[in-house]
């Protein structure tokens, strides 16, 4: 089976008509649709699902009410019609499936599911398939019950882990879906329907043999057991329907409580943001005050050029004083030295004694030096006051008022930006919190606890009723056998029918478990084969299957790997799906929404190399974060038949364009 | 994909089990029953398949009366 085209009109973000052609070449059967988050990848998957089955699924696989499927822009323009057309080929025929939803005439603005009417039509080659046969015709190729194996996203893949918990409620549901894809219902439905026929035949038999005197008692006993059995079956059905109702109520409450947990998280975040907001506002006030104080001294900055000039003058004057002092001291030292020489002391320079013939020359030198000393003037400046003034100027010039104000302004700007961000975050969080009644939330938690307890009681009643049912069935079987052994009864036509139906029932019932055993072995082998191709761990031996079709990884020592990473879970889930597809019916195209979120590059490469060979068409809805167009698709480049990108037109409208 | 292989698995499981636990059921009748169920596997209503199976049983009894 292959999809040729999908045409959406006003479906979710796809306003007006958006058409997508699918690849038809067996060797280029991969189609990639790129799209950022919130642009419409899941809506594309939902368009296929709604087109085929009239259902679109949201979080936790809950059905999205139909009035949310209409594009909001189209609705605001008064266009209340949306539709999905799927052109596909299957079994040598071409089909055009059209599902439309339109606002009811008397409704002004549709806001509830009941405000829409839905119609579906299917054209097979040149003829129209009658309305009552449309569903059966679709189910021939892509039954809704097994759609989880070819229309799936990351959330669905995560569910397969629950199969490892044998007997879990969710695991049981998935197990049923798995058995549907494997064809087990052919035998289980056959068994149940033959039992229905047998029951009718037994009733007929009771009536017929009641007329035979020797069989009256047995006939009465059989009739009584049949009535009891019918009553127990009806009770069991009622209990199971109550159980389903309770489960669905609890799941709804779980969803609401989960939403509430988010409210609590938002409340905590809101408190912490408000505290930060208060601190920022306090600091901004303080900064304002500091800036005002500094502004009072701002006049000082006007004097800065003059102060710098004065500083230079003072440094120069200081230097002049230092130089003059140094010169005067030098004269003094020399006069002292020469005076010592003529006082018959050793020369201070060489240590020798100077002869008296040189004294006259030395006295001349002393006299010359004394003259210089007396004429040498040290500037009449107050070194102490110069130093004091210089220190004062340096202090003022070290950090100008303007620089200090600039530092404060930078902090002010940074805090103001943070303030705006916090303000925006708070507004978003408060929008989320708004309308949540905390008392109502507590009430829902109590209600959920009550339901869980009631479910436990109901489970017990169902178990008891099933035991009773098995016993009555066995009693009835015994009576039937007894009656069949009576020569008078054997002549009755109803007895022949009871006998034949009993044998058929036995054959169908016994074959169910045998089929399950052989299917499990085959799924295990096929999934292991896929796992070895997909996994990057060469050391693993393979996978091992349990009675619920849960798969465990077996390491090189033959032991189960208990802790599995999120990526390993996804690989195991994909291996199971592939194993089921190889064991079960033809699944045709596979559409995967954001499938690589938890996988590293090597695993992505393995999947991309493997899946195109195991499906008729592989449609991948990916975002930039999980697949880089230019590099990551190299392993599958030659298999890509079509590439599209989802472009945002407005926040409520997207379009799909050929890349 | 291998729909027919899977079909064989289901049919073989039924045929082999019937040979063991109810050998008197003719294979032709068993195959008829199997085909009805296979064709109605995903039907929401079981009324039609029950009717068809009952007719098979009645016809068989009629022929072998």
mmCIF file of C-alpha atoms in Angstrom, chain A residues 95-378:
data_model
loop_
_atom_site.group_PDB
_atom_site.id
_atom_site.type_symbol
_atom_site.label_atom_id
_atom_site.label_comp_id
_atom_site.label_asym_id
_atom_site.label_seq_id
_atom_site.Cartn_x
_atom_site.Cartn_y
_atom_site.Cartn_z
ATOM 1 C CA UNK A 95 -8.472 5.033 -3.905
ATOM 2 C CA UNK A 96 -9.508 8.601 -3.138
ATOM 3 C CA UNK A 97 -10.638 9.011 0.453
ATOM 4 C CA UNK A 98 -12.323 12.292 1.418
ATOM 5 C CA UNK A 99 -13.315 13.141 4.976
ATOM 6 C CA UNK A 100 -15.068 16.461 5.505
ATOM 7 C CA UNK A 101 -16.339 18.314 8.557
ATOM 8 C CA UNK A 102 -18.759 21.206 8.240
ATOM 9 C CA UNK A 103 -20.557 23.393 10.728
ATOM 10 C CA UNK A 104 -24.190 22.461 11.275
ATOM 11 C CA UNK A 105 -26.609 24.895 9.676
ATOM 12 C CA UNK A 106 -28.278 26.174 12.831
ATOM 13 C CA UNK A 107 -24.953 26.792 14.619
ATOM 14 C CA UNK A 108 -23.610 30.361 14.432
ATOM 15 C CA UNK A 109 -20.061 29.711 15.659
ATOM 16 C CA UNK A 110 -19.042 26.086 16.272
ATOM 17 C CA UNK A 111 -17.443 25.560 19.678
ATOM 18 C CA UNK A 112 -18.372 21.944 20.496
ATOM 19 C CA UNK A 113 -17.892 18.645 18.670
ATOM 20 C CA UNK A 114 -21.637 18.345 18.139
ATOM 21 C CA UNK A 115 -21.594 21.612 16.154
ATOM 22 C CA UNK A 116 -20.054 19.742 13.198
ATOM 23 C CA UNK A 117 -21.256 17.109 10.784
ATOM 24 C CA UNK A 118 -18.683 14.758 9.327
ATOM 25 C CA UNK A 119 -18.976 12.909 6.050
ATOM 26 C CA UNK A 120 -16.666 10.400 4.445
ATOM 27 C CA UNK A 121 -16.490 9.100 0.896
ATOM 28 C CA UNK A 122 -14.238 6.581 -0.776
ATOM 29 C CA UNK A 123 -13.735 6.155 -4.485
ATOM 30 C CA UNK A 124 -12.170 2.901 -5.666
ATOM 31 C CA UNK A 125 -10.867 3.261 -9.227
ATOM 32 C CA UNK A 126 -13.928 4.589 -11.089
ATOM 33 C CA UNK A 127 -16.610 3.485 -8.650
ATOM 34 C CA UNK A 128 -17.813 4.790 -5.324
ATOM 35 C CA UNK A 129 -17.570 2.484 -2.313
ATOM 36 C CA UNK A 130 -20.933 2.382 -0.464
ATOM 37 C CA UNK A 131 -20.868 4.317 2.825
ATOM 38 C CA UNK A 132 -21.319 1.281 5.053
ATOM 39 C CA UNK A 133 -18.337 -0.476 3.417
ATOM 40 C CA UNK A 134 -15.848 2.413 3.587
ATOM 41 C CA UNK A 135 -14.463 1.434 6.973
ATOM 42 C CA UNK A 136 -14.123 -2.232 6.044
ATOM 43 C CA UNK A 137 -12.349 -1.286 2.804
ATOM 44 C CA UNK A 138 -9.840 0.899 4.706
ATOM 45 C CA UNK A 139 -9.352 -1.835 7.302
ATOM 46 C CA UNK A 140 -8.366 -4.276 4.578
ATOM 47 C CA UNK A 141 -5.113 -2.392 4.115
ATOM 48 C CA UNK A 142 -4.492 -0.235 7.162
ATOM 49 C CA UNK A 143 -6.722 -1.250 10.081
ATOM 50 C CA UNK A 144 -7.101 1.443 12.711
ATOM 51 C CA UNK A 145 -6.415 -1.093 15.441
ATOM 52 C CA UNK A 146 -2.858 -1.507 14.213
ATOM 53 C CA UNK A 147 -2.244 2.120 13.200
ATOM 54 C CA UNK A 148 0.106 2.621 16.143
ATOM 55 C CA UNK A 149 2.657 0.567 14.216
ATOM 56 C CA UNK A 150 2.794 2.830 11.190
ATOM 57 C CA UNK A 151 1.651 6.263 12.425
ATOM 58 C CA UNK A 152 3.695 7.064 15.461
ATOM 59 C CA UNK A 153 5.646 9.605 17.422
ATOM 60 C CA UNK A 154 8.154 9.632 20.267
ATOM 61 C CA UNK A 155 5.385 9.389 22.885
ATOM 62 C CA UNK A 156 4.056 6.172 21.358
ATOM 63 C CA UNK A 157 7.544 4.701 21.185
ATOM 64 C CA UNK A 158 8.029 5.329 24.895
ATOM 65 C CA UNK A 159 4.960 3.240 25.707
ATOM 66 C CA UNK A 160 6.579 -0.018 24.663
ATOM 67 C CA UNK A 161 8.686 -0.012 27.791
ATOM 68 C CA UNK A 162 5.528 -0.773 29.799
ATOM 69 C CA UNK A 163 5.338 -4.178 28.088
ATOM 70 C CA UNK A 164 8.188 -5.270 30.333
ATOM 71 C CA UNK A 165 5.848 -4.908 33.313
ATOM 72 C CA UNK A 166 3.725 -7.963 32.669
ATOM 73 C CA UNK A 167 0.102 -7.523 33.666
ATOM 74 C CA UNK A 168 0.167 -3.719 33.700
ATOM 75 C CA UNK A 169 -2.969 -2.023 32.441
ATOM 76 C CA UNK A 170 -1.251 -0.024 29.708
ATOM 77 C CA UNK A 171 0.895 -3.026 28.787
ATOM 78 C CA UNK A 172 -2.255 -5.113 28.378
ATOM 79 C CA UNK A 173 -3.713 -2.564 25.945
ATOM 80 C CA UNK A 174 -0.531 -2.513 23.875
ATOM 81 C CA UNK A 175 -0.347 -6.299 23.972
ATOM 82 C CA UNK A 176 -3.872 -6.430 22.499
ATOM 83 C CA UNK A 177 -2.827 -4.014 19.761
ATOM 84 C CA UNK A 178 0.250 -6.143 19.045
ATOM 85 C CA UNK A 179 -1.871 -9.277 18.812
ATOM 86 C CA UNK A 180 -4.158 -7.504 16.389
ATOM 87 C CA UNK A 181 -1.295 -6.748 14.044
ATOM 88 C CA UNK A 182 -0.197 -10.373 14.367
ATOM 89 C CA UNK A 183 -3.605 -11.760 13.467
ATOM 90 C CA UNK A 184 -4.440 -13.357 16.827
ATOM 91 C CA UNK A 185 -8.038 -11.991 16.733
ATOM 92 C CA UNK A 186 -8.751 -14.357 13.806
ATOM 93 C CA UNK A 187 -8.628 -17.125 16.392
ATOM 94 C CA UNK A 188 -9.904 -15.273 19.496
ATOM 95 C CA UNK A 189 -12.898 -13.810 17.667
ATOM 96 C CA UNK A 190 -13.493 -17.184 16.020
ATOM 97 C CA UNK A 191 -13.457 -18.833 19.453
ATOM 98 C CA UNK A 192 -15.905 -16.282 20.918
ATOM 99 C CA UNK A 193 -18.267 -16.441 17.954
ATOM 100 C CA UNK A 194 -18.326 -20.234 17.885
ATOM 101 C CA UNK A 195 -19.187 -20.124 21.574
ATOM 102 C CA UNK A 196 -22.155 -17.881 20.734
ATOM 103 C CA UNK A 197 -23.320 -20.383 18.111
ATOM 104 C CA UNK A 198 -22.790 -23.266 20.542
ATOM 105 C CA UNK A 199 -24.883 -21.509 23.180
ATOM 106 C CA UNK A 200 -27.775 -21.077 20.738
ATOM 107 C CA UNK A 201 -27.434 -24.703 19.686
ATOM 108 C CA UNK A 202 -27.499 -25.841 23.316
ATOM 109 C CA UNK A 203 -30.688 -23.884 23.917
ATOM 110 C CA UNK A 204 -32.247 -25.506 20.918
ATOM 111 C CA UNK A 205 -31.006 -28.863 22.156
ATOM 112 C CA UNK A 206 -32.557 -28.284 25.598
ATOM 113 C CA UNK A 207 -35.886 -27.534 23.967
ATOM 114 C CA UNK A 208 -35.739 -30.585 21.725
ATOM 115 C CA UNK A 209 -34.643 -33.112 24.354
ATOM 116 C CA UNK A 210 -37.087 -31.769 26.927
ATOM 117 C CA UNK A 211 -39.710 -33.516 24.832
ATOM 118 C CA UNK A 212 -37.942 -36.863 25.402
ATOM 119 C CA UNK A 213 -39.102 -38.311 28.724
ATOM 120 C CA UNK A 214 -35.749 -39.863 29.730
ATOM 121 C CA UNK A 215 -33.865 -36.669 29.089
ATOM 122 C CA UNK A 216 -36.196 -34.205 30.839
ATOM 123 C CA UNK A 217 -33.980 -33.805 33.938
ATOM 124 C CA UNK A 218 -30.803 -33.264 31.938
ATOM 125 C CA UNK A 219 -32.607 -30.810 29.681
ATOM 126 C CA UNK A 220 -33.842 -28.866 32.691
ATOM 127 C CA UNK A 221 -30.368 -28.839 34.246
ATOM 128 C CA UNK A 222 -28.822 -27.671 30.964
ATOM 129 C CA UNK A 223 -31.421 -24.956 30.588
ATOM 130 C CA UNK A 224 -30.818 -23.735 34.146
ATOM 131 C CA UNK A 225 -27.063 -23.608 33.583
ATOM 132 C CA UNK A 226 -27.557 -21.726 30.324
ATOM 133 C CA UNK A 227 -29.672 -19.108 32.096
ATOM 134 C CA UNK A 228 -27.115 -18.774 34.882
ATOM 135 C CA UNK A 229 -24.304 -18.525 32.378
ATOM 136 C CA UNK A 230 -26.160 -15.829 30.437
ATOM 137 C CA UNK A 231 -26.750 -13.918 33.647
ATOM 138 C CA UNK A 232 -23.104 -14.190 34.749
ATOM 139 C CA UNK A 233 -21.923 -13.118 31.305
ATOM 140 C CA UNK A 234 -24.190 -10.141 31.387
ATOM 141 C CA UNK A 235 -22.894 -9.186 34.878
ATOM 142 C CA UNK A 236 -19.329 -9.564 33.689
ATOM 143 C CA UNK A 237 -20.010 -7.365 30.703
ATOM 144 C CA UNK A 238 -21.585 -4.735 32.973
ATOM 145 C CA UNK A 239 -18.624 -4.878 35.368
ATOM 146 C CA UNK A 240 -16.138 -4.565 32.527
ATOM 147 C CA UNK A 241 -17.990 -1.622 31.110
ATOM 148 C CA UNK A 242 -17.927 0.014 34.577
ATOM 149 C CA UNK A 243 -14.208 -0.749 34.726
ATOM 150 C CA UNK A 244 -13.622 0.960 31.370
ATOM 151 C CA UNK A 245 -15.653 3.947 32.431
ATOM 152 C CA UNK A 246 -13.709 4.255 35.694
ATOM 153 C CA UNK A 247 -10.401 3.848 33.924
ATOM 154 C CA UNK A 248 -11.256 6.573 31.497
ATOM 155 C CA UNK A 249 -12.414 8.850 34.382
ATOM 156 C CA UNK A 250 -9.191 8.176 36.259
ATOM 157 C CA UNK A 251 -7.073 8.839 33.175
ATOM 158 C CA UNK A 252 -8.846 12.138 32.663
ATOM 159 C CA UNK A 253 -8.213 13.055 36.298
ATOM 160 C CA UNK A 254 -4.584 11.954 35.928
ATOM 161 C CA UNK A 255 -4.252 14.337 33.019
ATOM 162 C CA UNK A 256 -5.841 17.154 34.976
ATOM 163 C CA UNK A 257 -3.687 16.436 38.022
ATOM 164 C CA UNK A 258 -0.608 16.380 35.851
ATOM 165 C CA UNK A 259 -1.659 19.780 34.560
ATOM 166 C CA UNK A 260 -2.127 20.846 38.175
ATOM 167 C CA UNK A 261 1.384 19.709 39.043
ATOM 168 C CA UNK A 262 2.503 22.108 36.375
ATOM 169 C CA UNK A 263 0.417 24.815 38.058
ATOM 170 C CA UNK A 264 2.236 24.133 41.334
ATOM 171 C CA UNK A 265 5.569 24.286 39.567
ATOM 172 C CA UNK A 266 4.508 27.567 38.005
ATOM 173 C CA UNK A 267 3.419 28.913 41.396
ATOM 174 C CA UNK A 268 6.844 28.125 42.892
ATOM 175 C CA UNK A 269 8.592 29.713 39.956
ATOM 176 C CA UNK A 270 6.309 32.724 40.185
ATOM 177 C CA UNK A 271 7.221 33.166 43.888
ATOM 178 C CA UNK A 272 10.939 32.989 43.196
ATOM 179 C CA UNK A 273 10.628 35.402 40.262
ATOM 180 C CA UNK A 274 8.626 37.827 42.400
ATOM 181 C CA UNK A 275 11.345 37.728 45.089
ATOM 182 C CA UNK A 276 13.988 38.504 42.484
ATOM 183 C CA UNK A 277 11.749 41.238 41.083
ATOM 184 C CA UNK A 278 11.556 42.860 44.562
ATOM 185 C CA UNK A 279 15.339 42.698 44.970
ATOM 186 C CA UNK A 280 15.872 44.297 41.560
ATOM 187 C CA UNK A 281 13.403 47.084 42.267
ATOM 188 C CA UNK A 282 15.162 47.748 45.622
ATOM 189 C CA UNK A 283 18.574 47.889 43.979
ATOM 190 C CA UNK A 284 17.279 50.174 41.207
ATOM 191 C CA UNK A 285 15.965 52.586 43.864
ATOM 192 C CA UNK A 286 19.331 52.515 45.606
ATOM 193 C CA UNK A 287 21.113 53.139 42.299
ATOM 194 C CA UNK A 288 18.831 56.125 41.699
ATOM 195 C CA UNK A 289 19.768 57.574 45.067
ATOM 196 C CA UNK A 290 23.483 56.965 44.506
ATOM 197 C CA UNK A 291 23.297 58.632 41.102
ATOM 198 C CA UNK A 292 21.563 61.666 42.636
ATOM 199 C CA UNK A 293 24.300 61.990 45.264
ATOM 200 C CA UNK A 294 26.969 61.757 42.612
ATOM 201 C CA UNK A 295 25.189 64.274 40.425
ATOM 202 C CA UNK A 296 25.599 66.801 43.241
ATOM 203 C CA UNK A 297 29.376 66.528 42.781
ATOM 204 C CA UNK A 298 29.233 66.578 39.016
ATOM 205 C CA UNK A 299 30.515 70.206 38.907
ATOM 206 C CA UNK A 300 33.938 68.828 39.911
ATOM 207 C CA UNK A 301 34.268 67.233 36.494
ATOM 208 C CA UNK A 302 34.123 70.757 34.936
ATOM 209 C CA UNK A 303 37.408 71.576 36.709
ATOM 210 C CA UNK A 304 39.194 68.473 35.543
ATOM 211 C CA UNK A 305 41.246 70.099 32.688
ATOM 212 C CA UNK A 306 42.408 72.883 35.010
ATOM 213 C CA UNK A 307 43.226 70.394 37.776
ATOM 214 C CA UNK A 308 45.284 68.291 35.357
ATOM 215 C CA UNK A 309 47.267 71.438 34.286
ATOM 216 C CA UNK A 310 47.762 72.433 37.935
ATOM 217 C CA UNK A 311 48.940 68.900 38.719
ATOM 218 C CA UNK A 312 51.624 69.181 36.011
ATOM 219 C CA UNK A 313 52.742 72.595 37.327
ATOM 220 C CA UNK A 314 53.006 71.224 40.840
ATOM 221 C CA UNK A 315 54.986 68.164 39.693
ATOM 222 C CA UNK A 316 57.399 70.545 37.875
ATOM 223 C CA UNK A 317 57.801 72.812 40.923
ATOM 224 C CA UNK A 318 58.414 69.786 43.126
ATOM 225 C CA UNK A 319 61.104 68.586 40.729
ATOM 226 C CA UNK A 320 62.792 72.023 40.721
ATOM 227 C CA UNK A 321 63.053 71.969 44.501
ATOM 228 C CA UNK A 322 64.420 68.401 44.482
ATOM 229 C CA UNK A 323 67.073 69.326 41.831
ATOM 230 C CA UNK A 324 68.224 72.547 43.670
ATOM 231 C CA UNK A 325 68.515 70.708 46.960
ATOM 232 C CA UNK A 326 70.563 68.015 45.301
ATOM 233 C CA UNK A 327 72.964 70.579 43.765
ATOM 234 C CA UNK A 328 73.434 72.412 47.086
ATOM 235 C CA UNK A 329 74.196 69.150 48.878
ATOM 236 C CA UNK A 330 76.734 68.269 46.204
ATOM 237 C CA UNK A 331 78.615 71.601 46.749
ATOM 238 C CA UNK A 332 78.614 71.016 50.503
ATOM 239 C CA UNK A 333 79.989 67.478 50.175
ATOM 240 C CA UNK A 334 82.830 68.648 47.934
ATOM 241 C CA UNK A 335 83.778 71.603 50.294
ATOM 242 C CA UNK A 336 83.824 69.157 53.243
ATOM 243 C CA UNK A 337 86.095 66.740 51.422
ATOM 244 C CA UNK A 338 88.565 69.465 50.386
ATOM 245 C CA UNK A 339 88.585 70.967 53.886
ATOM 246 C CA UNK A 340 89.540 67.559 55.321
ATOM 247 C CA UNK A 341 92.502 67.348 52.918
ATOM 248 C CA UNK A 342 94.033 70.612 53.982
ATOM 249 C CA UNK A 343 93.538 69.583 57.611
ATOM 250 C CA UNK A 344 96.200 66.834 56.877
ATOM 251 C CA UNK A 345 93.773 64.093 56.781
ATOM 252 C CA UNK A 346 93.939 61.315 54.155
ATOM 253 C CA UNK A 347 92.279 62.051 50.849
ATOM 254 C CA UNK A 348 88.570 60.903 51.134
ATOM 255 C CA UNK A 349 88.812 59.640 47.530
ATOM 256 C CA UNK A 350 92.148 57.771 47.302
ATOM 257 C CA UNK A 351 93.161 57.513 51.000
ATOM 258 C CA UNK A 352 96.610 58.987 50.348
ATOM 259 C CA UNK A 353 98.111 62.069 51.922
ATOM 260 C CA UNK A 354 98.200 65.298 49.883
ATOM 261 C CA UNK A 355 101.350 67.321 49.786
ATOM 262 C CA UNK A 356 101.373 70.881 51.235
ATOM 263 C CA UNK A 357 102.372 72.299 47.800
ATOM 264 C CA UNK A 358 98.812 71.509 46.649
ATOM 265 C CA UNK A 359 97.074 73.334 49.547
ATOM 266 C CA UNK A 360 96.919 76.643 47.740
ATOM 267 C CA UNK A 361 95.101 75.131 44.782
ATOM 268 C CA UNK A 362 92.719 73.329 47.116
ATOM 269 C CA UNK A 363 91.924 76.507 48.987
ATOM 270 C CA UNK A 364 91.121 78.170 45.657
ATOM 271 C CA UNK A 365 88.745 75.322 44.826
ATOM 272 C CA UNK A 366 87.077 75.626 48.233
ATOM 273 C CA UNK A 367 86.683 79.303 47.812
ATOM 274 C CA UNK A 368 85.193 78.799 44.317
ATOM 275 C CA UNK A 369 82.766 76.205 45.646
ATOM 276 C CA UNK A 370 81.730 78.385 48.559
ATOM 277 C CA UNK A 371 81.067 81.149 46.098
ATOM 278 C CA UNK A 372 78.846 78.862 44.068
ATOM 279 C CA UNK A 373 77.127 77.648 47.221
ATOM 280 C CA UNK A 374 76.388 81.095 48.425
ATOM 281 C CA UNK A 375 75.060 82.129 45.032
ATOM 282 C CA UNK A 376 72.986 78.878 44.610
ATOM 283 C CA UNK A 377 69.315 79.519 45.308
ATOM 284 C CA UNK A 378 66.796 76.918 46.227
#
